[in-house]
CSV table of C-alpha atoms and ligand atoms in Angstrom, one decimal:
chain,number,residue,atom,x,y,z
A,1,MET,CA,22.1,25.2,-12.4
A,2,ASN,CA,21.5,21.8,-10.7
A,3,LEU,CA,18.1,21.1,-12.4
A,4,GLN,CA,18.6,19.1,-15.7
A,5,PRO,CA,16.3,17.4,-18.2
A,6,ALA,CA,16.1,13.6,-18.0
A,7,ASN,CA,18.4,12.3,-20.7
A,8,ALA,CA,21.3,9.8,-21.0
A,9,GLU,CA,23.9,12.5,-20.2
A,10,THR,CA,22.1,13.6,-17.0
A,11,ILE,CA,21.6,10.0,-15.9
A,12,ALA,CA,25.3,9.3,-16.4
A,13,ALA,CA,26.2,12.4,-14.3
A,14,ALA,CA,23.6,11.4,-11.6
A,15,THR,CA,25.1,7.9,-11.5
A,16,ARG,CA,28.6,9.3,-10.9
A,17,ILE,CA,27.2,11.7,-8.2
A,18,LEU,CA,25.4,8.8,-6.4
A,19,ARG,CA,28.4,6.5,-6.5
A,20,GLY,CA,30.5,9.3,-5.1
A,21,GLY,CA,28.2,9.7,-2.1
A,22,GLY,CA,26.2,12.7,-3.4
A,23,LEU,CA,22.4,13.5,-3.4
A,24,VAL,CA,20.3,13.3,-6.6
A,25,SER,CA,16.6,14.1,-6.8
A,26,PHE,CA,14.9,11.9,-9.3
A,27,PRO,CA,11.3,11.3,-10.5
A,28,THR,CA,9.3,8.2,-9.6
A,29,GLU,CA,5.7,7.4,-10.5
A,30,THR,CA,4.6,8.5,-6.9
A,31,VAL,CA,6.6,11.7,-6.0
A,32,TYR,CA,10.1,13.0,-6.6
A,33,GLY,CA,12.7,11.2,-4.4
A,34,LEU,CA,15.8,12.5,-2.7
A,35,GLY,CA,18.2,9.7,-3.5
A,36,ALA,CA,21.5,8.5,-2.0
A,37,ASP,CA,23.4,5.2,-2.2
A,38,ALA,CA,21.8,3.2,0.6
A,39,THR,CA,25.0,1.4,1.4
A,40,GLN,CA,27.0,4.6,2.2
A,41,GLY,CA,26.2,5.8,5.7
A,42,GLN,CA,27.5,9.3,5.1
A,43,ALA,CA,25.5,9.7,1.9
A,44,VAL,CA,22.3,8.6,3.7
A,45,ALA,CA,23.1,11.0,6.6
A,46,ARG,CA,23.2,13.8,4.0
A,47,ILE,CA,19.5,13.0,3.1
A,48,PHE,CA,18.5,13.6,6.8
A,49,ALA,CA,20.5,16.9,6.8
A,50,ALA,CA,19.0,18.2,3.6
A,51,LYS,CA,15.5,17.4,4.6
A,52,GLY,CA,15.8,18.5,8.2
A,53,ARG,CA,14.3,15.1,8.9
A,54,PRO,CA,14.2,13.8,12.5
A,55,SER,CA,16.7,11.0,12.5
A,56,PHE,CA,14.2,8.5,13.9
A,57,ASN,CA,12.4,8.4,10.6
A,58,PRO,CA,13.4,5.4,8.5
A,59,LEU,CA,13.7,5.7,4.7
A,60,ILE,CA,12.4,3.7,1.8
A,61,VAL,CA,15.2,1.8,-0.1
A,62,HIS,CA,14.5,1.6,-3.8
A,63,VAL,CA,15.6,-1.5,-5.8
A,64,ALA,CA,15.8,-2.3,-9.5
A,65,ASP,CA,13.8,-5.5,-9.0
A,66,GLN,CA,12.8,-8.1,-6.4
A,67,THR,CA,16.0,-10.1,-6.8
A,68,TRP,CA,17.9,-7.2,-5.2
A,69,VAL,CA,15.9,-7.6,-1.9
A,70,ALA,CA,17.3,-11.1,-1.1
A,71,ALA,CA,20.6,-9.5,0.1
A,72,LEU,CA,18.8,-6.9,2.2
A,73,ALA,CA,15.9,-8.7,4.0
A,74,HIS,CA,14.2,-11.9,4.8
A,75,CYS,CA,11.5,-12.6,2.1
A,76,ASP,CA,8.5,-14.9,2.5
A,77,ALA,CA,5.7,-16.2,0.2
A,78,ARG,CA,3.7,-13.0,0.8
A,79,PHE,CA,6.6,-11.0,-0.5
A,80,ASP,CA,6.7,-13.2,-3.7
A,81,LYS,CA,3.0,-12.9,-4.3
A,82,LEU,CA,2.8,-9.1,-3.6
A,83,THR,CA,5.8,-8.3,-5.8
A,84,GLN,CA,4.5,-10.4,-8.6
A,85,ALA,CA,1.1,-8.6,-8.4
A,86,PHE,CA,2.2,-5.0,-7.8
A,87,TRP,CA,5.9,-4.4,-8.6
A,88,PRO,CA,7.1,-2.2,-10.2
A,89,GLY,CA,4.6,0.1,-8.5
A,90,PRO,CA,3.6,2.2,-5.5
A,91,LEU,CA,3.8,-0.5,-2.9
A,92,THR,CA,6.5,-0.4,-0.2
A,93,LEU,CA,7.1,-3.5,1.8
A,94,VAL,CA,8.6,-3.5,5.3
A,95,LEU,CA,10.6,-6.6,5.9
A,96,ARG,CA,12.9,-8.0,8.6
A,97,ARG,CA,16.5,-6.9,7.9
A,98,ARG,CA,19.2,-9.5,7.3
A,99,ASP,CA,22.0,-9.4,9.9
A,100,ASP,CA,24.5,-8.9,7.0
A,101,CYS,CA,22.3,-6.3,5.2
A,102,PRO,CA,24.7,-4.0,3.3
A,103,ALA,CA,22.4,-1.0,3.6
A,104,SER,CA,23.4,1.6,6.2
A,105,ASP,CA,21.6,1.2,9.6
A,106,LEU,CA,20.5,4.8,9.1
A,107,VAL,CA,17.9,3.8,6.5
A,108,SER,CA,16.2,1.7,9.2
A,109,ALA,CA,16.7,4.4,11.8
A,110,GLY,CA,17.6,1.8,14.4
A,111,LEU,CA,14.7,-0.6,13.7
A,112,ASP,CA,15.4,-4.2,12.8
A,113,SER,CA,13.2,-3.8,9.6
A,114,ILE,CA,13.9,-2.3,6.2
A,115,ALA,CA,11.3,-0.8,3.7
A,116,VAL,CA,11.8,-1.6,0.0
A,117,ARG,CA,10.1,-0.6,-3.2
A,118,MET,CA,10.6,-1.0,-7.0
A,119,PRO,CA,9.7,2.2,-8.6
A,120,ASP,CA,7.7,2.2,-11.9
A,121,HIS,CA,9.6,4.9,-13.7
A,122,PRO,CA,12.2,4.7,-16.4
A,123,VAL,CA,14.5,7.4,-14.9
A,124,ALA,CA,14.5,5.8,-11.5
A,125,GLN,CA,15.1,2.4,-13.1
A,126,ALA,CA,18.0,3.7,-15.2
A,127,LEU,CA,19.6,5.2,-12.1
A,128,LEU,CA,19.3,2.0,-10.1
A,129,ARG,CA,20.8,0.0,-13.0
A,130,GLY,CA,23.6,2.5,-13.4
A,131,VAL,CA,24.6,2.8,-9.8
A,132,GLU,CA,24.1,-0.9,-9.2
A,133,ARG,CA,23.3,-0.2,-5.6
A,134,PRO,CA,20.0,0.2,-3.7
A,135,LEU,CA,19.0,3.8,-3.3
A,136,ALA,CA,17.5,5.3,-0.2
A,137,ALA,CA,15.0,7.9,-1.3
A,138,PRO,CA,12.4,9.7,0.8
A,139,SER,CA,10.3,12.4,-0.8
A,140,ALA,CA,12.4,15.3,-1.9
A,141,ASN,CA,10.9,18.0,0.3
A,142,ALA,CA,11.8,19.7,3.5
A,143,SER,CA,10.6,17.5,6.4
A,144,GLY,CA,6.9,18.0,7.2
A,145,SER,CA,6.0,19.9,4.0
A,146,ILE,CA,4.2,18.9,0.9
A,147,SER,CA,5.7,16.2,-1.2
A,148,PRO,CA,7.0,17.3,-4.7
A,149,THR,CA,5.3,16.1,-7.9
A,150,LEU,CA,7.3,18.4,-10.2
A,151,ALA,CA,11.1,19.0,-10.4
A,152,ALA,CA,10.4,22.7,-9.7
A,153,HIS,CA,8.9,21.8,-6.4
A,154,VAL,CA,12.2,20.1,-5.4
A,155,ARG,CA,14.2,23.1,-6.5
A,156,ASP,CA,11.9,25.5,-4.5
A,157,SER,CA,12.0,23.3,-1.4
A,158,LEU,CA,15.6,22.0,-1.3
A,159,GLY,CA,17.5,24.0,-3.9
A,160,GLN,CA,21.3,23.8,-3.6
A,161,LYS,CA,21.2,21.2,-0.9
A,162,VAL,CA,20.8,18.6,-3.7
A,163,ASP,CA,23.7,18.0,-6.1
A,164,LEU,CA,21.4,17.3,-9.1
A,165,ILE,CA,17.7,17.4,-9.7
A,166,ILE,CA,16.5,15.3,-12.7
A,167,ASP,CA,13.5,16.8,-14.4
A,168,GLY,CA,11.3,13.9,-15.6
A,169,GLY,CA,8.0,15.9,-15.8
A,170,ALA,CA,5.0,15.4,-13.5
A,171,CYS,CA,4.6,12.3,-11.4
A,172,ARG,CA,1.9,10.0,-12.7
A,173,VAL,CA,0.5,8.8,-9.4
A,174,GLY,CA,1.2,11.9,-7.3
A,175,LEU,CA,0.7,10.3,-3.9
A,176,GLU,CA,3.3,8.4,-1.9
A,177,SER,CA,3.4,4.6,-1.9
A,178,THR,CA,1.2,2.4,0.2
A,179,VAL,CA,3.5,1.1,3.1
A,180,LEU,CA,2.7,-2.5,4.1
A,181,ASP,CA,4.4,-4.1,7.1
A,182,LEU,CA,5.2,-7.8,6.5
A,183,THR,CA,7.3,-8.3,9.7
A,184,LYS,CA,4.4,-9.8,11.6
A,185,SER,CA,2.1,-12.8,10.8
A,186,THR,CA,-0.7,-10.4,9.8
A,187,ALA,CA,0.3,-7.8,7.3
A,188,ALA,CA,-0.5,-4.2,8.2
A,189,ILE,CA,-0.9,-1.1,6.2
A,190,LEU,CA,1.2,1.7,7.9
A,191,ARG,CA,0.4,4.3,5.3
A,192,PRO,CA,-2.5,4.2,2.9
A,193,GLY,CA,-1.8,4.8,-0.8
A,194,THR,CA,-3.2,4.2,-4.2
A,195,ILE,CA,-2.8,0.4,-3.9
A,196,THR,CA,-5.7,-0.3,-1.5
A,197,ALA,CA,-6.2,-2.7,1.4
A,198,ALA,CA,-8.8,-4.6,-0.7
A,199,GLN,CA,-6.3,-5.1,-3.6
A,200,ILE,CA,-3.7,-6.4,-1.1
A,201,ALA,CA,-6.1,-8.6,0.7
A,202,ALA,CA,-7.1,-10.2,-2.7
A,203,VAL,CA,-3.5,-11.4,-3.0
A,204,ILE,CA,-2.5,-12.4,0.5
A,205,GLY,CA,-5.6,-12.5,2.6
A,206,PRO,CA,-6.7,-10.2,5.5
A,207,VAL,CA,-4.7,-7.1,6.3
A,208,ASP,CA,-4.8,-4.8,9.3
A,209,VAL,CA,-5.0,-1.0,8.7
A,210,ILE,CA,-3.0,0.8,11.4
A,211,THR,CA,-4.3,4.3,12.1
A,212,GLY,CA,-2.0,7.2,12.8
A,213,ASP,CA,-2.0,7.2,16.6
A,214,GLN,CA,-1.2,3.5,17.0
A,215,ALA,CA,1.8,3.5,14.6
A,216,ALA,CA,3.3,6.9,14.9
A,217,PRO,CA,6.8,5.8,16.2
A,218,THR,CA,7.2,3.0,13.6
A,219,SER,CA,6.0,4.9,10.6
A,220,PRO,CA,6.5,8.7,10.6
A,221,GLY,CA,4.4,9.0,7.4
A,222,GLN,CA,1.9,8.8,10.2
A,223,LEU,CA,3.0,11.8,12.1
A,224,ALA,CA,-0.1,13.9,12.9
A,225,SER,CA,1.2,17.0,11.2
A,226,HIS,CA,2.8,16.3,7.8
A,227,TYR,CA,2.5,17.3,4.2
A,228,ALA,CA,1.6,20.7,5.6
A,229,PRO,CA,1.2,23.8,3.4
A,230,GLY,CA,1.8,27.3,4.9
A,231,LEU,CA,-1.9,28.3,4.9
A,232,PRO,CA,-4.4,26.8,7.4
A,233,MET,CA,-6.6,24.0,5.8
A,234,ARG,CA,-10.3,23.4,6.4
A,235,LEU,CA,-11.7,20.0,5.3
A,236,ASN,CA,-15.1,18.8,4.2
A,237,ALA,CA,-15.9,22.3,3.1
A,238,ALA,CA,-19.2,22.6,1.1
A,239,GLU,CA,-18.2,26.1,0.0
A,240,ALA,CA,-15.5,28.7,0.5
A,241,ARG,CA,-15.7,31.4,3.3
A,242,PRO,CA,-14.4,34.9,2.6
A,243,GLY,CA,-10.6,34.8,2.1
A,244,GLU,CA,-10.5,31.0,1.5
A,245,ALA,CA,-9.5,29.2,-1.7
A,246,TRP,CA,-11.9,26.4,-2.4
A,247,LEU,CA,-10.2,23.2,-3.6
A,248,GLY,CA,-13.0,21.3,-5.3
A,249,PHE,CA,-13.8,17.6,-6.0
A,250,GLY,CA,-16.6,16.8,-8.4
A,251,THR,CA,-19.1,19.5,-9.2
A,252,CYS,CA,-18.0,22.6,-7.3
A,253,ALA,CA,-19.0,25.8,-9.0
A,254,GLY,CA,-16.7,28.6,-7.9
A,255,ALA,CA,-13.8,26.4,-6.8
A,256,ALA,CA,-10.4,28.0,-7.2
A,257,LEU,CA,-9.0,24.7,-8.5
A,258,ASN,CA,-10.7,21.3,-8.8
A,259,LEU,CA,-8.9,18.0,-7.9
A,260,SER,CA,-11.1,16.2,-10.4
A,261,ALA,CA,-14.3,17.8,-11.8
A,262,ARG,CA,-15.4,14.3,-12.9
A,263,ALA,CA,-14.8,13.0,-9.3
A,264,ASP,CA,-12.1,10.6,-10.4
A,265,MET,CA,-10.0,9.5,-7.4
A,266,VAL,CA,-6.9,8.7,-9.5
A,267,GLU,CA,-6.9,12.1,-11.2
A,268,ALA,CA,-7.5,13.7,-7.7
A,269,ALA,CA,-4.5,11.9,-6.2
A,270,ALA,CA,-2.3,13.0,-9.1
A,271,ASN,CA,-3.4,16.6,-8.6
A,272,LEU,CA,-3.4,16.9,-4.8
A,273,PHE,CA,0.0,18.1,-3.9
A,274,ALA,CA,0.6,20.4,-6.9
A,275,MET,CA,-2.8,22.1,-6.4
A,276,MET,CA,-2.2,22.5,-2.6
A,277,ARG,CA,1.1,24.1,-3.4
A,278,ALA,CA,-0.4,26.4,-6.1
A,279,LEU,CA,-3.1,27.7,-3.7
A,280,ASP,CA,-0.6,28.0,-0.9
A,281,ASP,CA,1.8,30.1,-3.1
A,282,SER,CA,-1.0,32.4,-4.2
A,283,ALA,CA,-1.0,35.7,-2.3
A,284,ARG,CA,-4.8,35.9,-2.7
A,285,TYR,CA,-5.9,33.6,0.1
A,286,LYS,CA,-5.8,33.3,3.9
A,287,ALA,CA,-6.8,29.6,4.0
A,288,ILE,CA,-7.5,26.6,1.9
A,289,ALA,CA,-11.0,24.9,2.1
A,290,VAL,CA,-11.2,21.4,0.6
A,291,ALA,CA,-14.4,19.9,-0.7
A,292,PRO,CA,-15.5,16.5,0.8
A,293,ILE,CA,-13.8,13.5,-0.7
A,294,PRO,CA,-15.5,10.1,-0.3
A,295,ASP,CA,-13.6,7.9,2.3
A,296,VAL,CA,-13.3,4.8,0.1
A,297,GLY,CA,-10.6,3.3,-2.0
A,298,ILE,CA,-7.9,5.8,-3.0
A,299,GLY,CA,-10.1,8.4,-1.2
A,300,LEU,CA,-8.8,7.0,2.1
A,301,ALA,CA,-5.2,7.8,1.1
A,302,ILE,CA,-6.2,11.3,-0.1
A,303,ASN,CA,-8.1,12.0,3.1
A,304,ASP,CA,-5.1,10.7,5.1
A,305,ARG,CA,-2.8,13.3,3.5
A,306,LEU,CA,-5.4,16.0,3.9
A,307,LYS,CA,-6.0,15.3,7.6
A,308,ARG,CA,-2.2,15.6,8.3
A,309,ALA,CA,-2.0,18.7,6.2
A,310,ALA,CA,-4.8,20.2,8.3
A,311,ALA,CA,-3.6,19.0,11.7
A,312,PRO,CA,-2.3,21.5,14.3
A,313,ARG,CA,1.4,22.2,13.5
A,314,PRO,CA,4.1,21.3,16.0
B,1,AMP,P1,8.9,8.9,2.5
B,1,AMP,O1,10.0,8.1,1.9
B,1,AMP,O2,9.2,10.3,2.8
B,1,AMP,O3,7.7,8.8,1.6
B,1,AMP,O4,8.5,8.2,3.8
B,1,AMP,C1,8.8,6.8,4.0
B,1,AMP,C2,7.7,6.1,4.7
B,1,AMP,O5,8.0,4.8,4.9
B,1,AMP,C3,7.5,6.7,6.1
B,1,AMP,O6,6.1,6.7,6.4
B,1,AMP,C4,8.3,5.8,6.9
B,1,AMP,O7,7.9,5.8,8.3
B,1,AMP,C5,8.0,4.4,6.3
B,1,AMP,N1,9.0,3.5,6.6
B,1,AMP,C6,10.3,3.4,6.0
B,1,AMP,N2,11.0,2.4,6.6
B,1,AMP,C7,10.2,1.9,7.5
B,1,AMP,C8,10.4,0.8,8.5
B,1,AMP,N3,11.6,0.1,8.5
B,1,AMP,N4,9.4,0.5,9.3
B,1,AMP,C9,8.2,1.2,9.2
B,1,AMP,N5,8.0,2.2,8.4
B,1,AMP,C10,9.0,2.5,7.5
B,2,MG,MG1,7.7,12.3,2.7
């Protein structure tokens, strides 16, 4: 069985696997990651193979703290301010790669940039400190499907393609990190997340928000169809039609599940992927109808994922 509880023994085994070029799925505060030593090209290639991920999609490199980034990328004052304000936490920074960057070119998928993040989770931190190498870790799901917020989701989606899955319980945030591009003079959000444009602007000044169509090739978290469940999705649904499961938000009498009955965005973000999966797996429904979610703050990130989940499939 390749799913083990998070304890010292499991972390030691995971450290050996990662050093040896294997794949370990581990919990972070956002979603479960599919990790490999970012400095071993063959190990990183195994991530793409396991996910069935198009090779032009770059991967986020996880670090134990900001000091690890100096060897990988060029860091400026904005980097210092943002990491002080938001690390560890769900903010990924896209930076210019150093020429002598030890991470495999595969993590950058041919771009001259590299995306880095310091996860706010004790298991992820213990692994990084144990391996002593940056870890490439995209979400641990088959490419294009819903991100995993429980270890069982990883087992169901990737199973034996992973050498070890570390069960650290449910992910606290539940939505992928905000991706912020710092390679240009004006910072730009490539993927919305729970750290909002307003929060970032308060630290470094004005930021652009790039919408899906403009940035598709540079940030595949912006592919039109992504995070897709098996069932069709209908958004902004004020009620369920026959055969539909209604996924509620706020007061929604008759909802099959409710993202947050008290209309709390943080709670809704944490529940989103697990509830989409639960309805998708139920044999009772033909489609999923989602109640309207206000397009402000974290609601922007939730609606971004919902739009991709509802988009026409390739
Ligand atoms: P995932 O790790 O599956 O949550 O996806 C990683 C996200 O970060 C995707 O949206 C990637 O496109 C984005 N990303 C990773 N590296 C880069 C990069 N060098 N430039 C732009 N976006 C990146
Ligand atoms: Mg993903």
